[in-house]
Amino acid sequence: EAGVAQSPRYKIIEKRQSVAFWCNPISGHATLYWYQQILGQGPKLLIQFQNNGVVDDSQLPKDRFSAERLKGVDSTLKIQPAKLEDSAVYLCASSLGTRQGIADTQYFGPGTRLTVL
Amino acid sequence: AQKVTQAQTEISVVEKEDVTLDCVYETRDTTYYLFWYKQPPSGELVFLIRRNSFDEQNEISGRYSWNFQKSTSSFNFTITASQVVDSAVYFCALRYNSGYSTLTFGKGTMLLVSP
């Protein structure tokens, strides 16, 4: 079974530029997550989708970050404009999410390492 | 509020030594789930184990074992006879059983196993 796919793996941009990341979850997984992992820290949730609806985006900096999940499958995360403090690894994860309240396991992609100069 | 504490920032061992990674959690919920993930240098978080709050049985999987103690709110992870390939950052995470709740991660413990 194919895992969570992400691209690109690495991205270097200058501050104030825009950038987009793509994620393809495990087939059949209804729930998709975007995390930000700053060096030396654990992942922090940015946004969670259930199918193509947003379940939790309370920690997403909405003035510069946006995300969408068209047709309930692939997802893109965009940053515009980027700041120096956005330098981090952006991880995408997916889970079955078939029943609310049941702890299903999240499976992670390889991440995109973003460097903002 | 939920919190996961991994007090050990970095551990260095020599191959074949046993090593224990500590995880202490805080939650007010009676039903919750605990996880361990491994993050090798490649960056991908690899799922290792999930435990629910009603199951305090210790678990062993090959060289890996987990000790869950609700009395001390701990979920420790032991690697027996460590190998160089075990070198990675290990994360403990907590999820409570309510709605679409998400994972709360600790800061991770970097394990370096030298030959």
Coordinates of N, CA and C in Angstrom, one line a residue:
Chain A
E1 N 0.9 -1.2 0.0 CA 0.0 0.0 0.0 C 0.9 1.2 0.0
A2 N 0.6 2.2 -0.9 CA 1.4 3.4 -1.0 C 1.1 4.3 0.2
G3 N 2.2 5.0 0.7 CA 2.1 5.8 1.8 C 1.6 7.2 1.4
V4 N 1.7 8.1 2.3 CA 1.4 9.5 2.1 C 2.5 10.2 1.2
A5 N 2.1 10.8 0.1 CA 3.1 11.4 -0.8 C 3.0 12.9 -0.6
Q6 N 4.2 13.5 -0.6 CA 4.3 15.0 -0.5 C 5.3 15.5 -1.5
S7 N 5.1 16.7 -2.0 CA 6.1 17.3 -2.9 C 5.9 18.8 -2.8
P8 N 7.0 19.6 -3.0 CA 8.4 19.1 -3.2 C 9.0 18.6 -1.8
R9 N 10.1 18.0 -1.8 CA 10.8 17.6 -0.6 C 11.5 18.8 0.0
Y10 N 12.0 19.6 -0.8 CA 12.8 20.8 -0.3 C 12.4 22.0 -1.1
K11 N 12.4 23.2 -0.4 CA 12.0 24.4 -1.1 C 12.8 25.6 -0.4
I12 N 13.4 26.4 -1.2 CA 14.1 27.6 -0.6 C 13.5 28.8 -1.3
I13 N 13.0 29.7 -0.5 CA 12.5 31.0 -1.1 C 12.9 32.1 -0.3
E14 N 12.7 33.3 -0.8 CA 13.0 34.5 -0.1 C 11.7 35.0 0.6
K15 N 12.0 35.8 1.7 CA 10.8 36.3 2.4 C 9.9 37.1 1.5
R16 N 8.7 37.1 1.8 CA 7.6 37.8 1.0 C 7.2 37.0 -0.3
Q17 N 7.9 36.0 -0.6 CA 7.5 35.2 -1.8 C 6.4 34.2 -1.3
S18 N 5.8 33.6 -2.3 CA 4.7 32.6 -2.0 C 5.3 31.2 -2.3
V19 N 4.6 30.2 -1.6 CA 5.0 28.8 -1.8 C 3.8 27.9 -1.6
A20 N 3.8 26.8 -2.3 CA 2.7 25.8 -2.1 C 3.3 24.4 -2.0
F21 N 2.6 23.7 -1.2 CA 3.0 22.3 -0.9 C 1.8 21.4 -1.3
W22 N 2.1 20.2 -1.8 CA 1.1 19.3 -2.2 C 1.2 18.0 -1.4
C23 N 0.0 17.4 -1.1 CA -0.1 16.2 -0.4 C -1.1 15.2 -1.0
N24 N -0.7 14.0 -1.1 CA -1.7 12.9 -1.6 C -1.8 11.9 -0.5
P25 N -2.9 11.7 0.2 CA -3.0 10.8 1.3 C -3.1 9.4 0.9
I26 N -3.1 8.5 1.9 CA -3.3 7.1 1.6 C -4.7 6.9 1.1
S27 N -4.8 6.0 0.1 CA -6.1 5.8 -0.5 C -7.1 5.4 0.5
G28 N -8.3 6.0 0.4 CA -9.4 5.7 1.3 C -9.3 6.4 2.7
H29 N -8.3 7.2 2.9 CA -8.3 7.9 4.2 C -9.1 9.2 4.1
A30 N -10.0 9.3 5.0 CA -11.0 10.5 4.9 C -10.4 11.7 5.6
T31 N -9.5 11.5 6.5 CA -9.0 12.6 7.3 C -7.6 13.0 6.9
L32 N -7.3 14.3 6.7 CA -6.0 14.7 6.3 C -5.6 15.9 7.2
Y33 N -4.3 15.9 7.5 CA -3.7 16.8 8.5 C -2.5 17.5 7.8
W34 N -2.3 18.8 8.2 CA -1.1 19.5 7.9 C -0.5 19.9 9.2
Y35 N 0.8 19.6 9.4 CA 1.5 19.9 10.6 C 2.7 20.8 10.2
Q36 N 3.1 21.7 11.1 CA 4.4 22.4 11.0 C 5.3 21.9 12.1
Q37 N 6.5 21.6 11.7 CA 7.5 21.1 12.7 C 8.8 22.0 12.6
I38 N 8.9 22.8 13.6 CA 10.1 23.7 13.7 C 11.2 22.9 14.3
L39 N 12.4 23.2 13.9 CA 13.6 22.4 14.3 C 13.7 22.3 15.8
G40 N 13.8 21.1 16.3 CA 13.9 20.8 17.7 C 12.6 20.7 18.5
Q41 N 11.5 20.7 17.7 CA 10.2 20.7 18.4 C 9.4 19.5 17.8
G42 N 8.3 19.2 18.4 CA 7.3 18.2 17.9 C 6.4 18.9 16.9
P43 N 5.8 18.1 16.0 CA 4.9 18.7 15.0 C 3.7 19.4 15.7
K44 N 3.3 20.5 15.1 CA 2.1 21.3 15.5 C 1.1 21.3 14.4
L45 N -0.1 20.9 14.8 CA -1.2 20.9 13.8 C -1.6 22.3 13.3
L46 N -1.6 22.4 12.0 CA -2.1 23.6 11.3 C -3.5 23.5 10.9
I47 N -3.9 22.4 10.3 CA -5.3 22.3 9.8 C -5.6 20.8 9.6
Q48 N -6.9 20.5 9.9 CA -7.4 19.1 9.7 C -8.6 19.1 8.9
F49 N -8.6 18.2 7.9 CA -9.8 18.1 7.0 C -10.5 16.7 7.3
Q50 N -11.8 16.7 7.2 CA -12.5 15.5 7.2 C -13.2 15.5 5.8
N51 N -12.8 14.6 4.9 CA -13.2 14.6 3.5 C -12.7 16.0 3.0
N52 N -13.6 16.8 2.4 CA -13.1 18.1 1.9 C -13.6 19.3 2.8
G53 N -14.0 19.0 4.0 CA -14.4 20.0 5.0 C -13.4 20.2 6.1
V54 N -13.2 21.5 6.5 CA -12.3 21.8 7.6 C -12.9 21.5 8.9
V55 N -12.1 20.7 9.7 CA -12.6 20.3 11.0 C -11.9 21.2 12.1
D56 N -10.6 21.5 11.9 CA -9.9 22.3 12.9 C -8.8 23.1 12.1
D57 N -8.9 24.4 12.2 CA -7.9 25.3 11.7 C -7.5 26.4 12.7
S58 N -7.7 26.1 13.9 CA -7.5 27.1 15.0 C -6.1 27.6 15.1
Q59 N -5.1 26.8 14.7 CA -3.7 27.2 14.8 C -3.1 27.6 13.4
L60 N -4.0 27.8 12.4 CA -3.5 28.2 11.1 C -3.4 29.7 11.1
P61 N -2.3 30.3 10.7 CA -2.2 31.7 10.6 C -2.9 32.2 9.3
K62 N -4.1 32.5 9.5 CA -5.0 32.7 8.3 C -4.6 33.9 7.5
D63 N -3.9 34.8 8.0 CA -3.5 36.0 7.3 C -2.5 35.7 6.2
R64 N -1.8 34.5 6.3 CA -0.8 34.2 5.3 C -0.9 32.7 4.8
F65 N -1.5 31.9 5.6 CA -1.6 30.5 5.3 C -3.0 30.1 4.8
S66 N -3.1 29.3 3.8 CA -4.3 28.8 3.3 C -4.2 27.3 2.9
A67 N -5.3 26.6 3.0 CA -5.2 25.2 2.6 C -6.5 24.8 2.0
E68 N -6.5 23.8 1.1 CA -7.7 23.3 0.5 C -7.5 21.8 0.2
R69 N -8.7 21.2 0.2 CA -8.7 19.7 -0.2 C -9.8 19.5 -1.1
L70 N -9.5 19.6 -2.4 CA -10.5 19.5 -3.4 C -10.9 18.0 -3.6
K71 N -12.2 17.8 -3.7 CA -12.7 16.4 -3.9 C -12.4 15.5 -2.8
G72 N -11.9 16.0 -1.7 CA -11.7 15.1 -0.6 C -10.5 14.2 -0.7
V73 N -9.6 14.5 -1.6 CA -8.4 13.6 -1.8 C -7.1 14.4 -1.6
D74 N -6.5 14.9 -2.6 CA -5.3 15.7 -2.5 C -5.6 17.0 -1.8
S75 N -4.4 17.5 -1.3 CA -4.5 18.8 -0.6 C -3.3 19.7 -0.9
T76 N -3.5 21.0 -0.9 CA -2.4 21.9 -1.0 C -2.4 22.9 0.2
L77 N -1.2 23.2 0.6 CA -1.0 24.2 1.6 C -0.2 25.3 1.0
K78 N -0.7 26.6 1.2 CA 0.0 27.7 0.6 C 0.4 28.7 1.7
I79 N 1.5 29.3 1.5 CA 2.0 30.4 2.3 C 2.2 31.6 1.4
Q80 N 1.6 32.8 1.8 CA 1.7 34.0 1.0 C 1.4 35.2 1.8
P81 N 2.3 36.1 2.1 CA 3.8 36.0 1.8 C 4.5 35.3 2.9
A82 N 5.6 34.6 2.6 CA 6.4 33.9 3.6 C 7.2 34.8 4.5
K83 N 7.4 34.4 5.7 CA 8.2 35.1 6.7 C 9.4 34.2 7.1
L84 N 10.4 34.8 7.6 CA 11.5 34.0 8.1 C 11.1 32.9 9.0
E85 N 10.2 33.2 9.9 CA 9.8 32.2 10.9 C 9.0 31.1 10.4
D86 N 8.7 31.1 9.1 CA 8.0 30.0 8.5 C 8.9 28.9 8.1
S87 N 10.2 29.1 8.3 CA 11.2 28.0 8.0 C 10.9 26.8 8.9
A88 N 10.6 25.7 8.3 CA 10.2 24.5 9.1 C 10.0 23.4 8.1
V89 N 9.7 22.2 8.7 CA 9.3 21.1 7.9 C 7.7 21.0 8.0
Y90 N 7.1 20.9 6.8 CA 5.7 20.8 6.7 C 5.3 19.4 6.4
L91 N 4.6 18.8 7.4 CA 4.2 17.4 7.3 C 2.8 17.2 7.0
C92 N 2.5 16.3 6.1 CA 1.1 15.9 5.8 C 0.9 14.5 6.4
A93 N -0.3 14.3 7.0 CA -0.6 13.0 7.5 C -2.1 12.7 7.1
S94 N -2.4 11.4 7.1 CA -3.8 11.0 6.9 C -4.2 9.8 7.8
S95 N -5.5 9.7 8.0 CA -6.0 8.6 8.8 C -7.4 8.2 8.2
L96 N -7.8 7.0 8.6 CA -9.1 6.5 8.1 C -10.2 7.5 8.5
G97 N -10.2 7.9 9.7 CA -11.2 8.9 10.2 C -12.7 8.5 10.0
T98 N -12.9 7.2 10.1 CA -14.3 6.7 9.8 C -15.3 7.0 10.8
R99 N -14.9 7.2 12.1 CA -15.8 7.4 13.1 C -15.3 8.5 14.0
Q100 N -16.2 9.4 14.3 CA -15.8 10.5 15.2 C -15.5 10.0 16.6
G101 N -14.4 10.4 17.2 CA -14.1 10.0 18.6 C -13.3 8.7 18.7
I102 N -13.2 8.0 17.6 CA -12.4 6.8 17.6 C -11.0 7.2 17.2
A103 N -10.0 6.8 18.0 CA -8.6 7.1 17.7 C -8.1 6.3 16.6
D104 N -8.1 6.8 15.4 CA -7.4 6.1 14.4 C -6.0 6.6 14.2
T105 N -5.2 5.8 13.7 CA -3.7 6.2 13.6 C -3.4 7.1 12.4
Q106 N -2.6 8.1 12.7 CA -2.2 9.0 11.6 C -0.9 8.5 11.0
Y107 N -0.8 8.5 9.7 CA 0.3 8.1 9.0 C 0.9 9.3 8.2
F108 N 2.2 9.5 8.4 CA 2.8 10.7 7.9 C 3.6 10.5 6.6
G109 N 3.6 11.6 5.8 CA 4.4 11.7 4.6 C 5.9 12.1 5.0
P110 N 6.8 12.2 4.0 CA 8.2 12.5 4.3 C 8.4 14.0 4.6
G111 N 7.4 14.8 4.3 CA 7.6 16.2 4.7 C 8.2 17.1 3.6
T112 N 8.0 18.4 3.7 CA 8.7 19.4 2.8 C 9.4 20.3 3.7
R113 N 10.7 20.4 3.5 CA 11.6 21.2 4.3 C 11.6 22.6 3.6
L114 N 11.1 23.6 4.3 CA 11.0 25.0 3.7 C 12.1 25.8 4.4
T115 N 12.9 26.5 3.6 CA 13.8 27.5 4.1 C 13.5 28.9 3.5
V116 N 13.2 29.8 4.4 CA 12.9 31.2 4.0 C 14.1 32.1 4.3
L117 N 14.7 32.7 3.2 CA 15.9 33.5 3.4 C 15.5 35.0 3.5
Chain B
A1 N -6.4 21.1 29.6 CA -5.3 21.2 28.7 C -4.5 19.9 28.7
Q2 N -3.9 19.6 27.6 CA -3.1 18.4 27.5 C -1.7 18.8 27.2
K3 N -0.8 17.9 27.7 CA 0.6 18.1 27.6 C 1.4 16.8 27.6
V4 N 2.4 16.8 26.8 CA 3.3 15.6 26.8 C 4.7 16.1 27.0
T5 N 5.4 15.5 28.0 CA 6.7 15.9 28.3 C 7.7 14.8 28.1
Q6 N 8.7 15.1 27.3 CA 9.8 14.2 27.1 C 11.0 14.9 27.6
A7 N 11.4 14.6 28.8 CA 12.5 15.4 29.5 C 13.8 15.1 28.9
Q8 N 14.0 14.0 28.3 CA 15.4 13.7 27.7 C 15.4 14.3 26.3
T9 N 16.3 15.3 26.2 CA 16.5 15.9 24.9 C 17.3 15.0 23.9
E10 N 18.4 14.5 24.5 CA 19.3 13.6 23.6 C 19.9 12.5 24.5
I11 N 19.9 11.3 23.9 CA 20.5 10.2 24.6 C 21.6 9.6 23.6
S12 N 22.7 9.3 24.2 CA 23.8 8.6 23.4 C 24.1 7.3 24.0
V13 N 24.1 6.2 23.2 CA 24.4 4.9 23.7 C 25.3 4.2 22.7
V14 N 26.0 3.2 23.2 CA 26.8 2.3 22.3 C 25.9 1.1 21.9
E15 N 26.1 0.7 20.7 CA 25.4 -0.4 20.1 C 25.3 -1.6 21.1
K16 N 24.2 -2.2 21.2 CA 23.8 -3.3 22.1 C 23.4 -3.0 23.5
E17 N 23.6 -1.7 23.8 CA 23.1 -1.2 25.1 C 21.5 -1.2 25.1
D18 N 20.9 -1.3 26.2 CA 19.5 -1.1 26.3 C 19.3 0.4 26.6
V19 N 18.2 1.0 26.2 CA 17.9 2.4 26.4 C 16.4 2.6 26.6
T20 N 16.0 3.4 27.5 CA 14.6 3.7 27.8 C 14.4 5.2 27.6
L21 N 13.3 5.5 26.8 CA 12.9 6.9 26.5 C 11.7 7.2 27.3
D22 N 11.7 8.2 28.1 CA 10.6 8.6 29.0 C 9.6 9.5 28.4
C23 N 8.3 9.3 28.8 CA 7.2 10.1 28.3 C 6.2 10.2 29.5
V24 N 6.0 11.5 29.8 CA 5.0 11.8 30.9 C 3.9 12.7 30.3
Y25 N 2.7 12.4 30.6 CA 1.6 13.1 29.9 C 0.6 13.7 31.0
E26 N -0.1 14.7 30.5 CA -1.1 15.3 31.4 C -2.4 15.4 30.6
T27 N -3.5 14.9 31.2 CA -4.8 15.1 30.6 C -5.9 15.0 31.6
R28 N -7.0 15.6 31.4 CA -8.1 15.5 32.3 C -9.1 14.4 31.8
D29 N -8.9 13.9 30.7 CA -9.9 13.0 30.1 C -9.6 11.6 30.7
T30 N -10.6 10.8 30.8 CA -10.5 9.4 31.3 C -10.2 8.4 30.1
T31 N -10.6 8.8 28.9 CA -10.4 8.0 27.8 C -9.4 8.8 26.8
Y32 N -8.3 8.2 26.6 CA -7.3 8.8 25.7 C -6.4 7.8 25.1
Y33 N -5.6 8.2 24.1 CA -4.7 7.3 23.4 C -3.3 7.9 23.4
L34 N -2.4 7.0 23.5 CA -1.0 7.4 23.5 C -0.3 6.7 22.4
F35 N 0.7 7.4 21.8 CA 1.4 7.0 20.6 C 2.9 7.2 20.8
W36 N 3.6 6.4 20.1 CA 5.1 6.6 19.8 C 5.3 6.6 18.3
Y37 N 6.1 7.6 17.9 CA 6.5 7.7 16.5 C 8.0 7.9 16.5
K38 N 8.6 7.3 15.4 CA 10.0 7.4 15.2 C 10.3 8.3 14.0
Q39 N 11.2 9.3 14.1 CA 11.5 10.2 13.0 C 13.0 10.0 12.6
P40 N 13.4 9.2 11.6 CA 14.8 9.0 11.2 C 15.2 10.3 10.5
P41 N 16.5 10.3 10.1 CA 17.0 11.5 9.4 C 16.3 11.8 8.2
S42 N 15.7 10.9 7.5 CA 14.9 11.1 6.3 C 13.7 12.1 6.5
G43 N 13.3 12.1 7.8 CA 12.2 13.1 8.1 C 10.8 12.6 8.3
E44 N 10.5 11.4 7.8 CA 9.2 10.9 7.9 C 8.9 10.3 9.3
L45 N 7.8 10.6 9.8 CA 7.4 10.1 11.1 C 6.8 8.7 10.9
V46 N 7.4 7.7 11.6 CA 7.0 6.4 11.4 C 6.2 5.9 12.7
F47 N 5.0 5.4 12.5 CA 4.2 5.0 13.6 C 4.8 3.7 14.2
L48 N 4.8 3.7 15.6 CA 5.4 2.5 16.3 C 4.3 1.8 17.1
I49 N 3.5 2.6 17.8 CA 2.5 1.9 18.7 C 1.4 2.9 19.1
R50 N 0.2 2.3 19.3 CA -0.9 3.1 19.9 C -1.4 2.3 21.1
R51 N -1.7 3.0 22.1 CA -2.2 2.4 23.4 C -3.4 3.2 23.9
N52 N -4.5 2.5 24.3 CA -5.6 3.3 24.9 C -5.5 3.3 26.4
S53 N -6.2 4.2 27.0 CA -6.1 4.4 28.4 C -6.6 3.3 29.3
F54 N -7.4 2.4 28.7 CA -8.0 1.3 29.5 C -7.1 0.0 29.4
D55 N -6.0 0.1 28.7 CA -5.2 -1.1 28.5 C -3.8 -0.8 29.0
E56 N -3.5 -1.3 30.2 CA -2.3 -1.0 30.8 C -1.3 -2.1 30.7
Q57 N -1.6 -3.1 29.9 CA -0.7 -4.2 29.6 C 0.5 -3.7 28.9
N58 N 1.7 -4.1 29.4 CA 2.9 -3.8 28.7 C 2.9 -4.6 27.3
E59 N 3.6 -4.0 26.4 CA 3.7 -4.6 25.1 C 5.1 -4.8 24.6
I60 N 5.3 -5.9 24.0 CA 6.7 -6.1 23.4 C 6.5 -6.5 22.0
S61 N 7.4 -5.8 21.2 CA 7.5 -6.1 19.7 C 8.9 -6.2 19.3
G62 N 9.4 -7.4 19.3 CA 10.8 -7.6 18.9 C 11.7 -7.0 20.0
R63 N 12.6 -6.0 19.6 CA 13.5 -5.4 20.5 C 12.8 -4.2 21.3
Y64 N 11.6 -3.9 20.9 CA 10.9 -2.7 21.4 C 9.9 -3.2 22.5
S65 N 9.8 -2.4 23.6 CA 8.8 -2.7 24.6 C 8.3 -1.4 25.2
W66 N 7.1 -1.4 25.6 CA 6.4 -0.2 26.1 C 5.8 -0.5 27.5
N67 N 6.0 0.5 28.4 CA 5.5 0.3 29.8 C 4.6 1.5 30.1
F68 N 3.3 1.2 30.2 CA 2.3 2.2 30.4 C 1.8 2.1 31.8
Q69 N 1.9 3.2 32.6 CA 1.5 3.3 34.0 C 0.6 4.5 34.2
K70 N -0.7 4.3 34.4 CA -1.6 5.4 34.6 C -1.3 6.1 35.9
S71 N -0.9 5.3 36.9 CA -0.6 5.9 38.2 C 0.4 7.0 38.2
T72 N 1.3 6.9 37.3 CA 2.4 7.9 37.2 C 2.3 8.7 35.9
S73 N 1.2 8.5 35.1 CA 1.0 9.1 33.8 C 2.2 9.0 32.9
S74 N 2.7 7.8 32.8 CA 3.9 7.6 32.0 C 3.7 6.5 31.0
F75 N 4.4 6.7 29.9 CA 4.3 5.7 28.8 C 5.7 5.6 28.2
N76 N 6.5 4.8 28.9 CA 8.0 4.7 28.5 C 8.2 3.7 27.5
F77 N 9.3 3.9 26.7 CA 9.6 3.1 25.6 C 11.1 2.6 25.7
T78 N 11.3 1.3 25.7 CA 12.6 0.7 25.9 C 13.0 0.0 24.6
I79 N 14.2 0.2 24.2 CA 14.8 -0.5 23.1 C 15.9 -1.4 23.7
T80 N 15.8 -2.7 23.4 CA 16.8 -3.6 23.9 C 17.8 -3.9 22.9
A81 N 19.0 -4.0 23.3 CA 20.1 -4.3 22.3 C 20.1 -3.3 21.2
S82 N 20.3 -2.1 21.5 CA 20.1 -1.0 20.5 C 21.1 -1.3 19.3
Q83 N 20.6 -0.7 18.1 CA 21.4 -0.8 16.9 C 21.6 0.6 16.3
V84 N 22.5 0.7 15.4 CA 22.8 2.0 14.8 C 21.5 2.5 14.1
V85 N 20.8 1.6 13.5 CA 19.6 2.0 12.7 C 18.5 2.5 13.6
D86 N 18.7 2.4 14.9 CA 17.7 2.9 15.9 C 17.9 4.4 16.1
S87 N 19.0 5.0 15.6 CA 19.3 6.4 15.7 C 18.2 7.2 15.0
A88 N 17.5 8.0 15.8 CA 16.4 8.8 15.3 C 15.9 9.7 16.4
V89 N 14.9 10.5 16.0 CA 14.2 11.3 17.1 C 12.9 10.5 17.3
Y90 N 12.6 10.3 18.6 CA 11.4 9.6 19.0 C 10.4 10.5 19.7
F91 N 9.2 10.5 19.2 CA 8.1 11.4 19.7 C 7.0 10.5 20.4
C92 N 6.6 11.0 21.6 CA 5.5 10.5 22.3 C 4.3 11.5 22.0
A93 N 3.1 11.0 21.8 CA 2.0 11.9 21.5 C 0.7 11.4 22.2
L94 N -0.2 12.3 22.4 CA -1.4 12.0 23.2 C -2.6 12.5 22.4
R95 N -3.7 11.7 22.4 CA -4.9 12.1 21.7 C -6.1 11.7 22.6
Y96 N -7.0 12.7 22.9 CA -8.1 12.4 23.8 C -9.3 12.0 22.9
N97 N -10.2 11.3 23.5 CA -11.3 10.6 22.8 C -12.5 11.5 22.8
S98 N -12.4 12.6 22.0 CA -13.5 13.6 21.9 C -13.5 14.2 20.6
G99 N -14.6 14.0 19.8 CA -14.7 14.6 18.5 C -13.5 14.4 17.6
Y100 N -13.1 15.4 16.9 CA -12.0 15.3 16.0 C -10.7 15.7 16.6
S101 N -10.5 15.3 17.9 CA -9.3 15.8 18.6 C -8.0 15.3 17.9
T102 N -7.0 16.1 18.0 CA -5.8 15.8 17.3 C -4.7 15.4 18.3
L103 N -3.5 15.1 17.7 CA -2.4 14.7 18.5 C -1.6 15.8 19.1
T104 N -1.3 15.7 20.4 CA -0.4 16.6 21.0 C 0.9 15.9 21.2
F105 N 2.0 16.4 20.6 CA 3.3 15.8 20.6 C 4.2 16.4 21.7
G106 N 5.1 15.5 22.2 CA 6.2 16.0 23.0 C 7.2 16.6 22.1
K107 N 8.3 17.1 22.7 CA 9.3 17.7 21.9 C 10.3 16.7 21.3
G108 N 10.2 15.5 21.7 CA 11.0 14.5 21.1 C 12.3 14.2 21.8
T109 N 12.8 13.0 21.7 CA 14.1 12.6 22.3 C 15.0 12.1 21.1
M110 N 16.1 12.7 21.0 CA 17.1 12.3 19.9 C 17.9 11.1 20.5
L111 N 17.9 10.0 19.8 CA 18.7 8.9 20.2 C 19.8 8.7 19.2
L112 N 21.0 8.7 19.8 CA 22.2 8.4 18.9 C 22.8 7.1 19.4
V113 N 22.9 6.1 18.5 CA 23.5 4.9 18.8 C 24.8 4.7 17.9
S114 N 25.9 4.6 18.6 CA 27.2 4.6 17.9 C 27.7 3.1 17.9
P115 N 28.4 2.8 16.9 CA 28.9 1.4 16.8 C 29.9 1.1 17.8

